Amino acid sequence: MAFSFSTSKDKPAIAALLTAEFAVKAGKSVKIELGNSTSLVVDKNTSFSLNHSICRFLARSFPDLGIQGNTAVEKTEVDHWLLFAQGRLSCANDFTSAVVYLDTVLGPITYLVGHCVTIADFAVWECLHSNSAWQKLYTSGEAPVNVKRYYKYLCEQPVFSSIMKKTPNVEVKGGGGKDK
Amino acid sequence: SSKSVQGTSSDQSSVPLLSPQKLNLGDVIHDLVVSADPDSPPLSLLVLYKVASEMFKVFATSYIHSSVVSMPQNLREVFQNGGCTNRDGNEVAFTLLWKKVQNGPTLMINPHKQTVIEGESNIARYIQRLINPDFDKCVVGATRIDEWLNLAEQYIRGNKKENAAVLKSLNSKLGSADWLVGNTLSLADIVMWSVINQSKGQKDSPSNVKNWLQRCERNPYFDLANSAL
């Protein structure tokens, strides 16, 4: 089945865009368009407009990609990280402690869940990438070592670097969290 | 956030709570350890325990950690398992540890191989996958359920105004449907019912929501959770 995914050029749903791009690079049929708003059209009666819903929908539609996790535990770990990304990591007051927690978990691992990239990585990378407080930590060299390694490693992967070229750069300014 | 669950939804994609087939988990008892604060008890766990008991022989126990100062009697009595103290012959073991937790209730299945899973909605998702392994194959329905589960998590953390908005989108959905996703009780109803009851939000609910809360409560799966209210 071919899906049509469209996202806003100025404020893209980055995790959804990464998921769609990943699917396309793996040979799946998803039409990607940069336009005015975000939606994934399934058929004439069904569409999704939320960033993480689109990630989940595409991951479930293409289970052979493994980006939703492979077992019940892995899938639920992915859910844990999606909730973490939209909750603690996106909240300016919790940001510092959320990054410390992330650093502890990432110590011994490359990807958040299992041994391959999942939509959990897409969602958490988006939060870091679009957060000026994180960019400030990262460019000044003060970021916790494991999160820094994780973020840098993902930035170098083809899907992430292609999205970085397509989307607006994040301004690095002092203090504060993600704009609400 | 009211925008989030509308989409266009003329499809009635039901997601069955239980697998139609009898499932086999193997010879080893499947252990789920949940830590939760008695001040906001994850009532959905009590509902899902009843649902899971239709599929598996479930052994359930609860313990109170020393960090808990006061514990309501009706919660104390939950999961006494009819005085049964023998795990043998059971397929699943629910252990509920009442303690202070920082980021909502947590779930641990295999401490050596997983991250501690946080959030009532995520504990519910895991049990759902245990009792219906085809959950994620219901692609549209499961993703709609996820949208309600996200709203439930927002409701837990929300202020009065934000929660009124959640109730409003619930009310609007329930104006044209008996259940939140598809045409039968689903995980979305169980978790949303749970968070509204934990916050005593029933009394502020608009009429479609009130009727739906009662529709849930009349379902026998909710008996144990009702007794804990």
PDB file of N, CA and C in Angstrom, chain B residues 161-223:
ATOM      1  N   LYS B 161      -7.395  23.233  33.557  1.00  0.00           N
ATOM      2  CA  LYS B 161      -7.828  23.707  32.242  1.00  0.00           C
ATOM      3  C   LYS B 161      -7.501  22.670  31.151  1.00  0.00           C
ATOM      4  N   GLU B 162      -6.279  22.140  31.232  1.00  0.00           N
ATOM      5  CA  GLU B 162      -5.864  21.134  30.241  1.00  0.00           C
ATOM      6  C   GLU B 162      -6.760  19.888  30.335  1.00  0.00           C
ATOM      7  N   ASN B 163      -7.090  19.513  31.570  1.00  0.00           N
ATOM      8  CA  ASN B 163      -7.913  18.317  31.735  1.00  0.00           C
ATOM      9  C   ASN B 163      -9.350  18.531  31.276  1.00  0.00           C
ATOM     10  N   ALA B 164      -9.826  19.753  31.422  1.00  0.00           N
ATOM     11  CA  ALA B 164     -11.159  20.062  30.903  1.00  0.00           C
ATOM     12  C   ALA B 164     -11.174  19.881  29.386  1.00  0.00           C
ATOM     13  N   ALA B 165     -10.055  20.223  28.722  1.00  0.00           N
ATOM     14  CA  ALA B 165      -9.961  20.055  27.263  1.00  0.00           C
ATOM     15  C   ALA B 165      -9.974  18.572  26.877  1.00  0.00           C
ATOM     16  N   VAL B 166      -9.307  17.745  27.688  1.00  0.00           N
ATOM     17  CA  VAL B 166      -9.305  16.300  27.428  1.00  0.00           C
ATOM     18  C   VAL B 166     -10.731  15.758  27.565  1.00  0.00           C
ATOM     19  N   LEU B 167     -11.417  16.175  28.643  1.00  0.00           N
ATOM     20  CA  LEU B 167     -12.792  15.708  28.860  1.00  0.00           C
ATOM     21  C   LEU B 167     -13.701  16.150  27.723  1.00  0.00           C
ATOM     22  N   LYS B 168     -13.410  17.341  27.194  1.00  0.00           N
ATOM     23  CA  LYS B 168     -14.220  17.851  26.097  1.00  0.00           C
ATOM     24  C   LYS B 168     -14.045  16.991  24.836  1.00  0.00           C
ATOM     25  N   SER B 169     -12.816  16.602  24.542  1.00  0.00           N
ATOM     26  CA  SER B 169     -12.649  15.784  23.334  1.00  0.00           C
ATOM     27  C   SER B 169     -13.204  14.372  23.555  1.00  0.00           C
ATOM     28  N   LEU B 170     -13.114  13.870  24.802  1.00  0.00           N
ATOM     29  CA  LEU B 170     -13.778  12.598  25.118  1.00  0.00           C
ATOM     30  C   LEU B 170     -15.281  12.703  24.888  1.00  0.00           C
ATOM     31  N   ASN B 171     -15.838  13.794  25.413  1.00  0.00           N
ATOM     32  CA  ASN B 171     -17.284  13.979  25.332  1.00  0.00           C
ATOM     33  C   ASN B 171     -17.754  14.038  23.882  1.00  0.00           C
ATOM     34  N   SER B 172     -16.933  14.698  23.062  1.00  0.00           N
ATOM     35  CA  SER B 172     -17.312  14.843  21.662  1.00  0.00           C
ATOM     36  C   SER B 172     -17.252  13.477  20.958  1.00  0.00           C
ATOM     37  N   LYS B 173     -16.208  12.707  21.213  1.00  0.00           N
ATOM     38  CA  LYS B 173     -16.117  11.359  20.627  1.00  0.00           C
ATOM     39  C   LYS B 173     -17.293  10.489  21.079  1.00  0.00           C
ATOM     40  N   LEU B 174     -17.615  10.582  22.395  1.00  0.00           N
ATOM     41  CA  LEU B 174     -18.637   9.698  22.959  1.00  0.00           C
ATOM     42  C   LEU B 174     -20.062  10.157  22.631  1.00  0.00           C
ATOM     43  N   GLY B 175     -20.161  11.298  21.965  1.00  0.00           N
ATOM     44  CA  GLY B 175     -21.462  11.734  21.484  1.00  0.00           C
ATOM     45  C   GLY B 175     -21.969  10.863  20.353  1.00  0.00           C
ATOM     46  N   SER B 176     -21.024  10.269  19.601  1.00  0.00           N
ATOM     47  CA  SER B 176     -21.443   9.459  18.453  1.00  0.00           C
ATOM     48  C   SER B 176     -20.980   8.013  18.567  1.00  0.00           C
ATOM     49  N   ALA B 177     -20.412   7.627  19.697  1.00  0.00           N
ATOM     50  CA  ALA B 177     -19.942   6.249  19.849  1.00  0.00           C
ATOM     51  C   ALA B 177     -20.030   5.824  21.306  1.00  0.00           C
ATOM     52  N   ASP B 178     -20.218   4.522  21.549  1.00  0.00           N
ATOM     53  CA  ASP B 178     -20.272   4.014  22.920  1.00  0.00           C
ATOM     54  C   ASP B 178     -18.870   3.827  23.505  1.00  0.00           C
ATOM     55  N   TRP B 179     -17.905   3.540  22.624  1.00  0.00           N
ATOM     56  CA  TRP B 179     -16.543   3.239  23.073  1.00  0.00           C
ATOM     57  C   TRP B 179     -15.548   4.098  22.300  1.00  0.00           C
ATOM     58  N   LEU B 180     -14.337   4.239  22.832  1.00  0.00           N
ATOM     59  CA  LEU B 180     -13.394   5.201  22.249  1.00  0.00           C
ATOM     60  C   LEU B 180     -12.812   4.748  20.916  1.00  0.00           C
ATOM     61  N   VAL B 181     -12.539   3.456  20.776  1.00  0.00           N
ATOM     62  CA  VAL B 181     -11.985   2.950  19.516  1.00  0.00           C
ATOM     63  C   VAL B 181     -12.760   1.700  19.112  1.00  0.00           C
ATOM     64  N   GLY B 182     -13.280   1.709  17.899  1.00  0.00           N
ATOM     65  CA  GLY B 182     -14.044   0.548  17.453  1.00  0.00           C
ATOM     66  C   GLY B 182     -15.382   0.478  18.161  1.00  0.00           C
ATOM     67  N   ASN B 183     -16.052  -0.676  18.084  1.00  0.00           N
ATOM     68  CA  ASN B 183     -17.403  -0.744  18.633  1.00  0.00           C
ATOM     69  C   ASN B 183     -17.490  -1.608  19.886  1.00  0.00           C
ATOM     70  N   THR B 184     -16.348  -1.729  20.589  1.00  0.00           N
ATOM     71  CA  THR B 184     -16.350  -2.517  21.820  1.00  0.00           C
ATOM     72  C   THR B 184     -15.317  -1.948  22.794  1.00  0.00           C
ATOM     73  N   LEU B 185     -15.364  -2.430  24.035  1.00  0.00           N
ATOM     74  CA  LEU B 185     -14.393  -1.997  25.047  1.00  0.00           C
ATOM     75  C   LEU B 185     -12.971  -2.283  24.568  1.00  0.00           C
ATOM     76  N   SER B 186     -12.086  -1.282  24.686  1.00  0.00           N
ATOM     77  CA  SER B 186     -10.686  -1.506  24.309  1.00  0.00           C
ATOM     78  C   SER B 186      -9.774  -0.952  25.394  1.00  0.00           C
ATOM     79  N   LEU B 187      -8.481  -1.120  25.182  1.00  0.00           N
ATOM     80  CA  LEU B 187      -7.479  -0.612  26.120  1.00  0.00           C
ATOM     81  C   LEU B 187      -7.635   0.896  26.350  1.00  0.00           C
ATOM     82  N   ALA B 188      -8.071   1.612  25.306  1.00  0.00           N
ATOM     83  CA  ALA B 188      -8.253   3.062  25.426  1.00  0.00           C
ATOM     84  C   ALA B 188      -9.272   3.383  26.523  1.00  0.00           C
ATOM     85  N   ASP B 189     -10.398   2.656  26.546  1.00  0.00           N
ATOM     86  CA  ASP B 189     -11.429   2.901  27.563  1.00  0.00           C
ATOM     87  C   ASP B 189     -10.892   2.592  28.961  1.00  0.00           C
ATOM     88  N   ILE B 190     -10.170   1.476  29.077  1.00  0.00           N
ATOM     89  CA  ILE B 190      -9.705   1.030  30.398  1.00  0.00           C
ATOM     90  C   ILE B 190      -8.745   2.060  31.013  1.00  0.00           C
ATOM     91  N   VAL B 191      -7.790   2.541  30.212  1.00  0.00           N
ATOM     92  CA  VAL B 191      -6.789   3.466  30.763  1.00  0.00           C
ATOM     93  C   VAL B 191      -7.402   4.848  30.998  1.00  0.00           C
ATOM     94  N   MET B 192      -8.246   5.296  30.088  1.00  0.00           N
ATOM     95  CA  MET B 192      -8.880   6.605  30.268  1.00  0.00           C
ATOM     96  C   MET B 192      -9.809   6.596  31.483  1.00  0.00           C
ATOM     97  N   TRP B 193     -10.574   5.510  31.649  1.00  0.00           N
ATOM     98  CA  TRP B 193     -11.442   5.357  32.828  1.00  0.00           C
ATOM     99  C   TRP B 193     -10.595   5.431  34.096  1.00  0.00           C
ATOM    100  N   SER B 194      -9.458   4.757  34.069  1.00  0.00           N
ATOM    101  CA  SER B 194      -8.580   4.694  35.236  1.00  0.00           C
ATOM    102  C   SER B 194      -8.066   6.086  35.640  1.00  0.00           C
ATOM    103  N   VAL B 195      -7.565   6.844  34.686  1.00  0.00           N
ATOM    104  CA  VAL B 195      -6.962   8.140  35.070  1.00  0.00           C
ATOM    105  C   VAL B 195      -8.034   9.135  35.524  1.00  0.00           C
ATOM    106  N   ILE B 196      -9.219   9.053  34.943  1.00  0.00           N
ATOM    107  CA  ILE B 196     -10.282   9.967  35.386  1.00  0.00           C
ATOM    108  C   ILE B 196     -10.699   9.628  36.816  1.00  0.00           C
ATOM    109  N   ASN B 197     -10.805   8.341  37.121  1.00  0.00           N
ATOM    110  CA  ASN B 197     -11.197   7.946  38.477  1.00  0.00           C
ATOM    111  C   ASN B 197     -10.116   8.236  39.518  1.00  0.00           C
ATOM    112  N   GLN B 198      -8.866   8.110  39.119  1.00  0.00           N
ATOM    113  CA  GLN B 198      -7.789   8.422  40.062  1.00  0.00           C
ATOM    114  C   GLN B 198      -7.817   9.870  40.492  1.00  0.00           C
ATOM    115  N   SER B 199      -8.193  10.740  39.571  1.00  0.00           N
ATOM    116  CA  SER B 199      -8.178  12.173  39.871  1.00  0.00           C
ATOM    117  C   SER B 199      -9.543  12.635  40.384  1.00  0.00           C
ATOM    118  N   LYS B 200     -10.451  11.695  40.604  1.00  0.00           N
ATOM    119  CA  LYS B 200     -11.818  12.023  41.025  1.00  0.00           C
ATOM    120  C   LYS B 200     -12.477  12.959  40.007  1.00  0.00           C
ATOM    121  N   GLY B 201     -12.118  12.783  38.733  1.00  0.00           N
ATOM    122  CA  GLY B 201     -12.622  13.669  37.696  1.00  0.00           C
ATOM    123  C   GLY B 201     -14.040  13.337  37.240  1.00  0.00           C
ATOM    124  N   GLN B 202     -14.647  12.255  37.798  1.00  0.00           N
ATOM    125  CA  GLN B 202     -15.977  11.844  37.338  1.00  0.00           C
ATOM    126  C   GLN B 202     -16.995  12.966  37.510  1.00  0.00           C
ATOM    127  N   LYS B 203     -16.905  13.637  38.679  1.00  0.00           N
ATOM    128  CA  LYS B 203     -17.970  14.595  39.011  1.00  0.00           C
ATOM    129  C   LYS B 203     -17.938  15.822  38.102  1.00  0.00           C
ATOM    130  N   ASP B 204     -16.737  16.132  37.546  1.00  0.00           N
ATOM    131  CA  ASP B 204     -16.654  17.287  36.642  1.00  0.00           C
ATOM    132  C   ASP B 204     -16.908  16.893  35.191  1.00  0.00           C
ATOM    133  N   SER B 205     -17.253  15.629  34.963  1.00  0.00           N
ATOM    134  CA  SER B 205     -17.344  15.162  33.576  1.00  0.00           C
ATOM    135  C   SER B 205     -18.644  15.571  32.920  1.00  0.00           C
ATOM    136  N   PRO B 206     -18.577  15.926  31.621  1.00  0.00           N
ATOM    137  CA  PRO B 206     -19.796  16.177  30.863  1.00  0.00           C
ATOM    138  C   PRO B 206     -20.593  14.882  30.666  1.00  0.00           C
ATOM    139  N   SER B 207     -21.850  15.013  30.212  1.00  0.00           N
ATOM    140  CA  SER B 207     -22.788  13.889  30.329  1.00  0.00           C
ATOM    141  C   SER B 207     -22.400  12.651  29.518  1.00  0.00           C
ATOM    142  N   ASN B 208     -21.900  12.818  28.299  1.00  0.00           N
ATOM    143  CA  ASN B 208     -21.516  11.623  27.528  1.00  0.00           C
ATOM    144  C   ASN B 208     -20.405  10.863  28.243  1.00  0.00           C
ATOM    145  N   VAL B 209     -19.507  11.624  28.872  1.00  0.00           N
ATOM    146  CA  VAL B 209     -18.393  10.988  29.583  1.00  0.00           C
ATOM    147  C   VAL B 209     -18.917  10.245  30.810  1.00  0.00           C
ATOM    148  N   LYS B 210     -19.850  10.894  31.542  1.00  0.00           N
ATOM    149  CA  LYS B 210     -20.449  10.236  32.729  1.00  0.00           C
ATOM    150  C   LYS B 210     -21.106   8.912  32.345  1.00  0.00           C
ATOM    151  N   ASN B 211     -21.883   8.944  31.263  1.00  0.00           N
ATOM    152  CA  ASN B 211     -22.560   7.719  30.820  1.00  0.00           C
ATOM    153  C   ASN B 211     -21.566   6.626  30.445  1.00  0.00           C
ATOM    154  N   TRP B 212     -20.499   7.043  29.797  1.00  0.00           N
ATOM    155  CA  TRP B 212     -19.477   6.078  29.376  1.00  0.00           C
ATOM    156  C   TRP B 212     -18.725   5.500  30.591  1.00  0.00           C
ATOM    157  N   LEU B 213     -18.436   6.365  31.583  1.00  0.00           N
ATOM    158  CA  LEU B 213     -17.780   5.878  32.809  1.00  0.00           C
ATOM    159  C   LEU B 213     -18.631   4.780  33.443  1.00  0.00           C
ATOM    160  N   GLN B 214     -19.962   5.020  33.453  1.00  0.00           N
ATOM    161  CA  GLN B 214     -20.864   4.020  34.052  1.00  0.00           C
ATOM    162  C   GLN B 214     -20.945   2.757  33.198  1.00  0.00           C
ATOM    163  N   ARG B 215     -20.890   2.945  31.884  1.00  0.00           N
ATOM    164  CA  ARG B 215     -20.891   1.792  30.969  1.00  0.00           C
ATOM    165  C   ARG B 215     -19.679   0.904  31.282  1.00  0.00           C
ATOM    166  N   CYS B 216     -18.525   1.544  31.509  1.00  0.00           N
ATOM    167  CA  CYS B 216     -17.322   0.779  31.872  1.00  0.00           C
ATOM    168  C   CYS B 216     -17.546   0.030  33.180  1.00  0.00           C
ATOM    169  N   GLU B 217     -18.044   0.744  34.188  1.00  0.00           N
ATOM    170  CA  GLU B 217     -18.184   0.162  35.526  1.00  0.00           C
ATOM    171  C   GLU B 217     -19.127  -1.034  35.566  1.00  0.00           C
ATOM    172  N   ARG B 218     -20.098  -1.057  34.651  1.00  0.00           N
ATOM    173  CA  ARG B 218     -21.034  -2.188  34.629  1.00  0.00           C
ATOM    174  C   ARG B 218     -20.397  -3.446  34.034  1.00  0.00           C
ATOM    175  N   ASN B 219     -19.259  -3.285  33.362  1.00  0.00           N
ATOM    176  CA  ASN B 219     -18.577  -4.437  32.781  1.00  0.00           C
ATOM    177  C   ASN B 219     -17.886  -5.222  33.904  1.00  0.00           C
ATOM    178  N   PRO B 220     -18.097  -6.542  33.985  1.00  0.00           N
ATOM    179  CA  PRO B 220     -17.509  -7.332  35.083  1.00  0.00           C
ATOM    180  C   PRO B 220     -15.981  -7.233  35.186  1.00  0.00           C
ATOM    181  N   TYR B 221     -15.306  -6.902  34.082  1.00  0.00           N
ATOM    182  CA  TYR B 221     -13.855  -6.730  34.157  1.00  0.00           C
ATOM    183  C   TYR B 221     -13.470  -5.632  35.159  1.00  0.00           C
ATOM    184  N   PHE B 222     -14.421  -4.720  35.448  1.00  0.00           N
ATOM    185  CA  PHE B 222     -14.103  -3.573  36.304  1.00  0.00           C
ATOM    186  C   PHE B 222     -14.422  -3.843  37.782  1.00  0.00           C
ATOM    187  N   ASP B 223     -14.910  -5.062  38.104  1.00  0.00           N
ATOM    188  CA  ASP B 223     -15.343  -5.334  39.483  1.00  0.00           C
ATOM    189  C   ASP B 223     -14.258  -5.061  40.529  1.00  0.00           C
TER     190      ASP B 223
END
